[in-house]
Structure formats: C-alpha cells, structure tokens
mmCIF file of C-alpha atoms and ligand atoms in Angstrom:
data_model
loop_
_atom_site.group_PDB
_atom_site.id
_atom_site.type_symbol
_atom_site.label_atom_id
_atom_site.label_comp_id
_atom_site.label_asym_id
_atom_site.label_seq_id
_atom_site.Cartn_x
_atom_site.Cartn_y
_atom_site.Cartn_z
ATOM 1 C CA MET A 1 -0.094 -0.047 -0.033
ATOM 2 C CA ALA A 2 1.405 3.473 -0.910
ATOM 3 C CA PRO A 3 2.062 5.509 2.019
ATOM 4 C CA ALA A 4 -0.664 8.346 3.034
ATOM 5 C CA PRO A 5 0.293 11.799 1.589
ATOM 6 C CA ALA A 6 2.139 14.168 3.904
ATOM 7 C CA SER A 7 -0.928 16.572 4.208
ATOM 8 C CA VAL A 8 -2.971 13.567 5.714
ATOM 9 C CA ILE A 9 -0.165 12.594 8.186
ATOM 10 C CA LEU A 10 1.117 16.040 9.148
ATOM 11 C CA GLY A 11 -1.800 18.302 8.524
ATOM 12 C CA PRO A 12 -2.648 20.926 5.756
ATOM 13 C CA SER A 13 0.200 23.291 4.761
ATOM 14 C CA SER A 14 0.921 25.760 2.072
ATOM 15 C CA ASP A 15 4.059 26.180 -0.247
ATOM 16 C CA LEU A 16 5.361 29.831 0.314
ATOM 17 C CA THR A 17 7.026 29.760 -3.066
ATOM 18 C CA PRO A 18 7.512 27.205 -5.927
ATOM 19 C CA ALA A 19 11.273 26.380 -5.310
ATOM 20 C CA ILE A 20 11.368 26.381 -1.518
ATOM 21 C CA GLY A 21 9.554 26.600 1.920
ATOM 22 C CA THR A 22 6.362 25.198 3.265
ATOM 23 C CA VAL A 23 4.297 26.572 6.352
ATOM 24 C CA PHE A 24 2.202 24.587 8.695
ATOM 25 C CA GLY A 25 -0.345 26.391 10.941
ATOM 26 C CA PRO A 26 -0.631 26.052 14.714
ATOM 27 C CA ASN A 27 -3.138 22.997 14.439
ATOM 28 C CA THR A 28 -0.009 21.006 13.492
ATOM 29 C CA GLN A 29 1.928 20.672 16.533
ATOM 30 C CA LEU A 30 5.309 19.021 16.428
ATOM 31 C CA THR A 31 4.624 17.578 20.199
ATOM 32 C CA ASP A 32 2.035 15.586 18.593
ATOM 33 C CA LEU A 33 4.186 14.317 15.913
ATOM 34 C CA LEU A 34 7.052 13.060 18.157
ATOM 35 C CA GLY A 35 5.730 9.539 19.178
ATOM 36 C CA ASN A 36 4.513 8.854 15.731
ATOM 37 C CA ASP A 37 7.259 7.122 13.473
ATOM 38 C CA GLU A 38 5.278 7.571 10.079
ATOM 39 C CA ALA A 39 4.679 11.133 11.017
ATOM 40 C CA VAL A 40 8.632 11.800 11.693
ATOM 41 C CA ALA A 41 9.480 9.881 8.405
ATOM 42 C CA ALA A 42 7.135 12.002 6.517
ATOM 43 C CA LEU A 43 8.638 15.104 8.058
ATOM 44 C CA ALA A 44 12.223 13.921 7.116
ATOM 45 C CA LYS A 45 11.279 13.394 3.633
ATOM 46 C CA LEU A 46 9.070 16.576 3.179
ATOM 47 C CA VAL A 47 12.014 18.970 4.518
ATOM 48 C CA SER A 48 14.481 17.423 2.270
ATOM 49 C CA GLU A 49 12.351 18.014 -0.766
ATOM 50 C CA ARG A 50 11.063 21.426 0.294
ATOM 51 C CA GLY A 51 14.302 22.769 1.923
ATOM 52 C CA VAL A 52 12.683 24.438 4.916
ATOM 53 C CA LEU A 53 9.552 23.952 6.828
ATOM 54 C CA PHE A 54 7.784 26.390 9.089
ATOM 55 C CA PHE A 55 5.725 25.528 12.096
ATOM 56 C CA GLU A 56 3.549 28.393 13.538
ATOM 57 C CA ARG A 57 3.187 28.897 17.404
ATOM 58 C CA GLN A 58 4.756 25.656 18.796
ATOM 59 C CA GLY A 59 4.515 24.356 22.234
ATOM 60 C CA ILE A 60 7.583 22.033 21.773
ATOM 61 C CA THR A 61 10.106 22.313 24.542
ATOM 62 C CA LEU A 62 13.906 22.297 24.088
ATOM 63 C CA ALA A 63 14.153 18.687 25.468
ATOM 64 C CA GLN A 64 11.609 17.635 22.849
ATOM 65 C CA GLN A 65 13.246 19.589 20.060
ATOM 66 C CA LYS A 66 16.521 17.383 20.840
ATOM 67 C CA GLU A 67 14.254 14.189 20.967
ATOM 68 C CA LEU A 68 12.722 15.084 17.528
ATOM 69 C CA MET A 69 16.038 16.027 16.038
ATOM 70 C CA LEU A 70 17.321 12.547 16.970
ATOM 71 C CA ARG A 71 14.345 10.643 15.719
ATOM 72 C CA LEU A 72 14.271 12.603 12.398
ATOM 73 C CA GLY A 73 17.820 11.209 11.839
ATOM 74 C CA ALA A 74 16.903 7.662 12.828
ATOM 75 C CA LEU A 75 13.783 7.584 10.662
ATOM 76 C CA SER A 76 14.957 9.424 7.591
ATOM 77 C CA SER A 77 15.599 7.225 4.566
ATOM 78 C CA PRO A 78 18.385 6.410 4.735
ATOM 79 C CA PRO A 79 18.956 7.125 8.217
ATOM 80 C CA ARG A 80 21.843 9.280 9.744
ATOM 81 C CA PRO A 81 24.980 7.300 9.964
ATOM 82 C CA ASN A 82 26.125 5.397 13.413
ATOM 83 C CA GLY A 83 28.344 7.806 14.887
ATOM 84 C CA SER A 84 26.459 11.167 14.004
ATOM 85 C CA GLY A 85 24.382 12.793 16.829
ATOM 86 C CA LEU A 86 23.678 16.344 17.726
ATOM 87 C CA HIS A 87 26.053 18.861 17.011
ATOM 88 C CA VAL A 88 27.989 20.616 19.602
ATOM 89 C CA HIS A 89 29.015 24.037 18.354
ATOM 90 C CA PRO A 90 32.660 24.922 18.683
ATOM 91 C CA ILE A 91 31.823 28.034 20.758
ATOM 92 C CA SER A 92 28.430 26.405 22.264
ATOM 93 C CA GLU A 93 27.181 28.286 25.461
ATOM 94 C CA ASP A 94 27.340 24.782 27.051
ATOM 95 C CA SER A 95 25.313 25.932 30.210
ATOM 96 C CA PRO A 96 24.049 23.223 32.588
ATOM 97 C CA GLU A 97 20.372 24.012 31.950
ATOM 98 C CA LEU A 98 20.782 23.993 28.037
ATOM 99 C CA GLY A 99 23.421 21.519 27.445
ATOM 100 C CA ALA A 100 26.401 21.792 24.944
ATOM 101 C CA ASP A 101 24.230 20.395 22.014
ATOM 102 C CA THR A 102 21.973 23.656 22.154
ATOM 103 C CA SER A 103 23.072 26.678 20.140
ATOM 104 C CA VAL A 104 21.797 29.827 21.559
ATOM 105 C CA ILE A 105 21.017 32.185 18.452
ATOM 106 C CA SER A 106 20.889 35.635 20.250
ATOM 107 C CA SER A 107 21.329 39.197 19.182
ATOM 108 C CA ALA A 108 23.498 39.566 22.480
ATOM 109 C CA GLY A 109 26.581 37.724 21.245
ATOM 110 C CA GLY A 110 27.920 34.089 20.592
ATOM 111 C CA ILE A 111 27.327 32.050 17.486
ATOM 112 C CA ALA A 112 24.722 34.547 15.559
ATOM 113 C CA ARG A 113 27.238 37.282 16.192
ATOM 114 C CA ALA A 114 30.575 35.513 15.056
ATOM 115 C CA GLY A 115 32.110 36.931 12.014
ATOM 116 C CA TYR A 116 29.415 39.607 11.817
ATOM 117 C CA VAL A 117 30.966 42.856 10.303
ATOM 118 C CA LYS A 118 29.171 46.281 10.562
ATOM 119 C CA ASN A 119 28.488 47.991 7.173
ATOM 120 C CA ALA A 120 29.375 44.682 5.243
ATOM 121 C CA ARG A 121 26.776 43.833 2.664
ATOM 122 C CA ALA A 122 23.807 41.721 4.189
ATOM 123 C CA SER A 123 24.279 39.092 1.387
ATOM 124 C CA GLY A 124 27.574 38.315 2.867
ATOM 125 C CA GLY A 125 25.784 36.102 5.614
ATOM 126 C CA TRP A 126 24.504 33.215 3.336
ATOM 127 C CA HIS A 127 25.643 29.903 4.732
ATOM 128 C CA SER A 128 24.765 26.413 5.382
ATOM 129 C CA ASP A 129 25.098 25.371 9.138
ATOM 130 C CA ILE A 130 28.606 24.238 10.245
ATOM 131 C CA SER A 131 29.626 23.155 6.613
ATOM 132 C CA PHE A 132 33.319 23.572 7.961
ATOM 133 C CA GLU A 133 32.893 20.136 9.798
ATOM 134 C CA ASN A 134 34.019 16.824 8.124
ATOM 135 C CA TYR A 135 30.645 15.355 8.864
ATOM 136 C CA PRO A 136 28.535 18.590 8.550
ATOM 137 C CA SER A 137 24.746 18.970 9.231
ATOM 138 C CA ASP A 138 21.746 17.275 7.855
ATOM 139 C CA TYR A 139 18.909 19.094 9.713
ATOM 140 C CA THR A 140 18.676 22.206 11.951
ATOM 141 C CA MET A 141 15.649 22.996 13.895
ATOM 142 C CA LEU A 142 15.333 26.837 15.643
ATOM 143 C CA LYS A 143 12.610 27.871 17.697
ATOM 144 C CA MET A 144 12.412 31.586 18.424
ATOM 145 C CA HIS A 145 11.087 32.441 21.893
ATOM 146 C CA THR A 146 11.872 36.333 21.644
ATOM 147 C CA ILE A 147 11.437 38.221 18.744
ATOM 148 C CA PRO A 148 11.625 42.066 17.814
ATOM 149 C CA THR A 149 8.446 43.902 16.915
ATOM 150 C CA THR A 150 9.755 44.155 13.312
ATOM 151 C CA GLY A 151 12.851 42.963 11.651
ATOM 152 C CA GLY A 152 14.961 39.901 12.254
ATOM 153 C CA ASP A 153 13.496 37.848 9.374
ATOM 154 C CA THR A 154 15.468 34.901 8.113
ATOM 155 C CA LEU A 155 16.044 34.168 4.329
ATOM 156 C CA TRP A 156 16.599 30.709 2.883
ATOM 157 C CA ALA A 157 17.564 29.754 -0.629
ATOM 158 C CA SER A 158 17.347 26.369 -2.467
ATOM 159 C CA GLY A 159 20.628 24.662 -3.685
ATOM 160 C CA TYR A 160 18.660 22.362 -5.880
ATOM 161 C CA GLU A 161 17.287 25.168 -7.815
ATOM 162 C CA ALA A 162 20.519 26.992 -7.930
ATOM 163 C CA TYR A 163 21.870 23.824 -9.671
ATOM 164 C CA ASP A 164 19.034 23.866 -11.996
ATOM 165 C CA ARG A 165 19.661 27.235 -13.103
ATOM 166 C CA LEU A 166 23.321 26.625 -14.337
ATOM 167 C CA SER A 167 23.717 25.660 -17.905
ATOM 168 C CA PRO A 168 24.541 22.018 -18.454
ATOM 169 C CA ALA A 169 28.201 22.949 -19.445
ATOM 170 C CA TYR A 170 28.650 24.597 -16.226
ATOM 171 C CA GLN A 171 27.137 21.974 -14.029
ATOM 172 C CA LYS A 172 29.370 19.623 -15.703
ATOM 173 C CA PHE A 173 32.356 21.693 -15.089
ATOM 174 C CA LEU A 174 31.425 22.057 -11.342
ATOM 175 C CA GLU A 175 30.657 18.336 -10.935
ATOM 176 C CA GLY A 176 33.669 16.607 -9.208
ATOM 177 C CA LEU A 177 35.338 19.820 -8.057
ATOM 178 C CA THR A 178 35.978 20.138 -4.281
ATOM 179 C CA ALA A 179 36.025 22.980 -2.042
ATOM 180 C CA GLU A 180 37.519 23.985 1.296
ATOM 181 C CA HIS A 181 35.188 25.197 4.078
ATOM 182 C CA ASP A 182 36.730 27.089 6.841
ATOM 183 C CA GLY A 183 35.156 28.026 10.313
ATOM 184 C CA ASN A 184 38.419 29.109 12.138
ATOM 185 C CA PHE A 185 36.882 32.589 12.425
ATOM 186 C CA PHE A 186 34.945 31.087 15.490
ATOM 187 C CA HIS A 187 38.561 31.127 17.314
ATOM 188 C CA ARG A 188 38.225 34.956 17.529
ATOM 189 C CA THR A 189 34.830 34.861 19.242
ATOM 190 C CA ALA A 190 36.023 32.105 21.615
ATOM 191 C CA LYS A 191 39.058 34.418 22.621
ATOM 192 C CA LEU A 192 36.617 37.324 22.990
ATOM 193 C CA GLU A 193 34.228 35.498 24.879
ATOM 194 C CA ASN A 194 36.637 33.433 26.968
ATOM 195 C CA LYS A 195 35.482 29.961 25.690
ATOM 196 C CA LYS A 196 37.281 26.894 24.804
ATOM 197 C CA ILE A 197 36.712 25.002 21.364
ATOM 198 C CA GLN A 198 34.397 22.356 21.950
ATOM 199 C CA SER A 199 35.635 18.859 20.802
ATOM 200 C CA PRO A 200 34.286 16.346 19.689
ATOM 201 C CA ARG A 201 31.323 18.065 18.009
ATOM 202 C CA GLY A 202 28.605 15.490 17.189
ATOM 203 C CA HIS A 203 30.941 12.900 15.464
ATOM 204 C CA ILE A 204 34.311 11.679 16.409
ATOM 205 C CA GLU A 205 35.507 12.913 12.963
ATOM 206 C CA ASN A 206 34.512 16.495 13.855
ATOM 207 C CA SER A 207 37.127 16.995 16.597
ATOM 208 C CA GLY A 208 40.114 19.169 17.245
ATOM 209 C CA GLU A 209 40.631 23.002 16.911
ATOM 210 C CA ASP A 210 41.273 23.234 13.245
ATOM 211 C CA LEU A 211 37.676 23.991 11.922
ATOM 212 C CA ARG A 212 38.372 23.243 8.167
ATOM 213 C CA SER A 213 37.125 20.440 5.895
ATOM 214 C CA VAL A 214 36.842 19.732 2.148
ATOM 215 C CA HIS A 215 33.508 18.888 0.547
ATOM 216 C CA PRO A 216 32.230 18.192 -3.254
ATOM 217 C CA VAL A 217 31.160 21.545 -4.744
ATOM 218 C CA ILE A 218 27.949 19.717 -6.232
ATOM 219 C CA ARG A 219 26.691 17.177 -3.670
ATOM 220 C CA THR A 220 24.049 14.476 -3.979
ATOM 221 C CA HIS A 221 21.331 14.571 -1.591
ATOM 222 C CA PRO A 222 21.071 11.084 0.001
ATOM 223 C CA VAL A 223 17.302 11.261 0.708
ATOM 224 C CA THR A 224 16.101 12.738 -2.613
ATOM 225 C CA GLY A 225 18.975 11.464 -4.688
ATOM 226 C CA TRP A 226 19.071 15.223 -6.148
ATOM 227 C CA LYS A 227 21.996 17.336 -7.093
ATOM 228 C CA THR A 228 22.625 20.539 -5.049
ATOM 229 C CA VAL A 229 25.248 23.304 -4.805
ATOM 230 C CA PHE A 230 27.137 22.901 -1.737
ATOM 231 C CA LEU A 231 29.416 25.962 -1.465
ATOM 232 C CA ASN A 232 28.431 29.158 0.633
ATOM 233 C CA LYS A 233 29.816 32.648 1.377
ATOM 234 C CA THR A 234 30.491 32.427 5.034
ATOM 235 C CA PHE A 235 32.756 29.205 4.948
ATOM 236 C CA THR A 236 33.917 28.460 1.565
ATOM 237 C CA THR A 237 37.378 29.849 0.970
ATOM 238 C CA ARG A 238 38.704 27.956 -2.343
ATOM 239 C CA ILE A 239 38.059 25.353 -4.775
ATOM 240 C CA LEU A 240 40.907 22.882 -4.687
ATOM 241 C CA GLU A 241 41.317 21.990 -8.337
ATOM 242 C CA LEU A 242 41.471 25.463 -9.683
ATOM 243 C CA ALA A 243 44.053 28.354 -9.734
ATOM 244 C CA PRO A 244 43.528 30.883 -6.934
ATOM 245 C CA ALA A 245 42.028 33.694 -9.333
ATOM 246 C CA GLU A 246 39.670 31.000 -11.082
ATOM 247 C CA SER A 247 38.456 29.784 -7.625
ATOM 248 C CA GLU A 248 37.767 33.054 -6.351
ATOM 249 C CA SER A 249 35.902 33.868 -9.623
ATOM 250 C CA VAL A 250 33.684 30.769 -9.394
ATOM 251 C CA ILE A 251 32.952 31.134 -5.736
ATOM 252 C CA ASP A 252 32.013 34.784 -6.373
ATOM 253 C CA TYR A 253 29.606 33.581 -9.309
ATOM 254 C CA LEU A 254 28.168 30.797 -7.273
ATOM 255 C CA THR A 255 27.370 32.831 -4.117
ATOM 256 C CA ARG A 256 26.168 35.712 -6.161
ATOM 257 C CA HIS A 257 23.932 33.213 -7.961
ATOM 258 C CA VAL A 258 22.199 32.324 -4.810
ATOM 259 C CA SER A 259 22.045 35.844 -3.198
ATOM 260 C CA GLU A 260 20.945 37.774 -6.308
ATOM 261 C CA ASN A 261 18.146 35.248 -7.421
ATOM 262 C CA HIS A 262 15.373 36.093 -5.244
ATOM 263 C CA ASP A 263 13.181 33.602 -7.100
ATOM 264 C CA LEU A 264 15.017 30.631 -5.458
ATOM 265 C CA GLN A 265 14.663 32.204 -1.928
ATOM 266 C CA VAL A 266 11.816 32.505 0.652
ATOM 267 C CA ARG A 267 11.878 35.130 3.449
ATOM 268 C CA TYR A 268 10.232 34.191 6.897
ATOM 269 C CA ARG A 269 8.707 36.839 9.230
ATOM 270 C CA TRP A 270 8.603 34.968 12.640
ATOM 271 C CA GLN A 271 6.140 35.068 15.088
ATOM 272 C CA GLN A 272 6.836 34.246 18.835
ATOM 273 C CA ASN A 273 7.428 30.536 19.357
ATOM 274 C CA ASP A 274 7.433 29.570 15.555
ATOM 275 C CA VAL A 275 9.813 26.672 14.599
ATOM 276 C CA ALA A 276 11.802 26.452 11.369
ATOM 277 C CA LEU A 277 13.274 23.005 10.381
ATOM 278 C CA TRP A 278 15.557 22.977 7.469
ATOM 279 C CA ASP A 279 17.933 20.812 5.422
ATOM 280 C CA ASN A 280 21.473 22.039 5.409
ATOM 281 C CA ARG A 281 22.476 19.768 2.658
ATOM 282 C CA CYS A 282 20.300 21.446 -0.104
ATOM 283 C CA THR A 283 19.717 25.089 1.264
ATOM 284 C CA PHE A 284 21.670 28.129 2.362
ATOM 285 C CA HIS A 285 20.152 30.764 4.806
ATOM 286 C CA THR A 286 21.020 34.085 6.161
ATOM 287 C CA ALA A 287 19.795 36.412 9.046
ATOM 288 C CA THR A 288 18.673 39.841 8.751
ATOM 289 C CA ASN A 289 20.428 42.247 11.323
ATOM 290 C CA ASP A 290 17.982 45.325 11.106
ATOM 291 C CA TYR A 291 16.468 45.397 14.559
ATOM 292 C CA GLY A 292 19.100 47.507 16.353
ATOM 293 C CA SER A 293 19.371 46.518 19.921
ATOM 294 C CA ALA A 294 16.014 45.018 20.279
ATOM 295 C CA PRO A 295 16.406 41.420 21.994
ATOM 296 C CA ARG A 296 16.030 38.352 19.640
ATOM 297 C CA GLU A 297 16.761 34.864 20.737
ATOM 298 C CA GLY A 298 16.016 31.294 19.879
ATOM 299 C CA PHE A 299 17.307 27.752 20.622
ATOM 300 C CA ARG A 300 18.807 25.872 17.743
ATOM 301 C CA VAL A 301 19.348 22.166 17.605
ATOM 302 C CA VAL A 302 21.652 20.788 14.903
ATOM 303 C CA GLY A 303 21.863 17.256 13.456
ATOM 304 C CA VAL A 304 25.048 15.875 12.021
ATOM 305 C CA GLY A 305 24.579 14.070 8.934
ATOM 306 C CA GLU A 306 26.851 12.091 6.708
ATOM 307 C CA LYS A 307 30.110 12.851 4.942
ATOM 308 C CA PRO A 308 29.092 14.774 1.790
ATOM 309 C CA TYR A 309 29.632 12.972 -1.641
ATOM 310 C CA PHE A 310 28.917 13.385 -5.257
ATOM 311 C CA ASP A 311 27.310 10.317 -7.027
ATOM 312 C CA LYS A 312 27.493 10.911 -10.699
ATOM 313 C CA GLU A 313 25.626 7.845 -12.006
ATOM 314 C CA GLY A 314 23.151 7.778 -9.194
ATOM 315 C CA SER A 315 21.669 11.217 -8.797
ATOM 316 C CA LYS A 316 19.394 13.552 -10.944
ATOM 317 C CA SER A 317 18.555 17.157 -10.763
ATOM 318 C CA ARG A 318 15.248 18.175 -8.908
ATOM 319 C CA ALA A 319 13.850 19.523 -12.239
ATOM 320 C CA GLU A 320 14.723 16.199 -14.003
ATOM 321 C CA SER A 321 13.145 14.365 -11.286
ATOM 322 C CA LEU A 322 10.103 16.270 -11.095
ATOM 323 C CA ALA A 323 9.727 16.411 -14.857
ATOM 324 C CA GLY A 324 9.691 12.562 -14.691
ATOM 325 C CA SER A 325 7.036 12.218 -12.013
ATOM 326 C CA ALA A 326 3.478 11.309 -13.017
ATOM 327 C CA GLY A 327 1.345 14.362 -13.181
ATOM 328 C CA LEU A 328 4.153 17.010 -12.675
HETATM 329 FE FE1 FE2 B 1 22.889 29.183 10.356
#
C-alpha cells in the first residue's frame, strides 16, 4: 500500500514559493508528531524535498526539540549514519540548563554574532550550518522564543534550484570539484568570550581545533537523490582543483547566483514560538540584522549527517526528477 500523503499525516500546509519553503499552521504541533514514526519519517522526507518547513506557534520544549532531531535522523531514509548525533558548536554556550548540544541564537553575542562585520553587505551572511565540519549537518531546528516587533527575518535559498539554473556545461564543469570550508573565525569569538573550542562536536571526525574540511561543490542529497550546490559565502574559501583567481571567480559567481536570484529564496517573518526546520544539505540561509538593539533569541538544535559525496551516476537534478514524476 502506498504511504499516506504528507498532508494527511502532518496536517494541511501551504508552499510559500514553488522552489522552497512550506508552512504549517498552529494546528500542527510538533509535540503531537514526536511519538508517531510515520509522521517523523514523512517530516524528514518533506523537509529534504522542500528545503525548509515552518511551524507556527509551537509548544515544543527544548528537550523535545532534541528528541525530535534524533528521531528525524533515525527515521529518515537512509538513516543518519551511526556515530552522527547532535552537533556541539565549537563556541557552544554549554550551560548546565541548556546542554552543549544547544546553540543559543542571540542578538546579545555568541554564534549568531561571530564573524558579523558592521557595514558589510547583508548578502555576505549566506551559509549552510557548520559546513566547516568533516561530517556537516543534515537538519537544523530553530525555535524563536524572543522576537523584535519588526525585523529579524530569516531568508533561505534552494541549492537544488541553484543547480538547476546553471547551464549544462557549467553544471558539468562543477561536478567533481571540491572546496575547502573554513570556520576558524570562531576562534576569535572564543577568545573574546573566553570560551574553549568544543571537541568532539557530534561526530568523532568533528574533533580538534582546526575547523576546516573539504567537500564536493556539487553534492548528491542522500534522501532525494537530487544534485545541489554545496558552497557558501561564509565558510567556503577555495576550490582545490582551480588556480586561486579562477577559484575566487567561481565562488563569487556561485554565491551571487544564490544571493541575487530572489526567485530561489524564501523570506520568513517570525512570530513568537515559531519553529523552522531546514535541511542544510540543500539550502543556504542568512539572518537579517535590521532590528538594532531589540532582543531576539532562539534555541537551535543541529543534527550531524553523513560525509558529503557526489554520486555521478546515481543522482538527478530536482527539475529532471519532478519532470519525470507522474502528473508533474
Ligand atoms: Fe545558520
């Protein structure tokens, strides 16, 4: 028997744009889905297809957020590999109440303020969470408990759509290239805030103080089998196979391709206690620092996924895959 559609299992939702983003109203409560394996599996599949899901006015606690993030990994298909758990950020607050596997996203400092440069272009903030790790993230869940009256929106962009917009010749050129991702700027914040770099961080291969890794520029998403661009403005420093000037030019082209195509993005205006759940393997996101000194804070839980790979024969683009589906 075919599995029930996601709308039956998870409740009604609306797609915010064709390329990315789906929102559920407050009648869908993540706490009600927690004990339901079929629902958690449907959630894992849907977020990998749509990139980011929003859930309005949620009652979920931080402990339940962590439980759901562990279950999402266990029930996704294929499941999160053994050895991958919840990420511990290099400069995690690590307080006894919150635990080292909670990232506090706060306007007051810490992770969300690391690397922030006043007067820099807002488009410089696009990233995929913790792509500097050898085993980077699959899913992130963020619940905002304190929001400014206005401002502080978050934007996401689709890596699938970014791939699909490239010409076949440029797609082919990028496939097989690898790039370095560097998060060593967190050392500056660690020093300023008198913190030690956490280690290990959700996987034994995410250990030590050098926050650098190398990943394919075009990556196969293990759940959908779709190709996605996996390179971002915040962490990617160079493409290993290219000369420095070529590398700089390709990184500039691809990051502008993401930030300047607003039709592959979605912008979300938070209400208090909204939750966003996104897939870091096929999306980018950025904060909007337009709310001055107004308090803004949320709790983020980040899952560690698999080692990124590119499977030339076994992957399709999203557009190819949807064009081949019945009725699409
Ligand atoms: Fe982020």
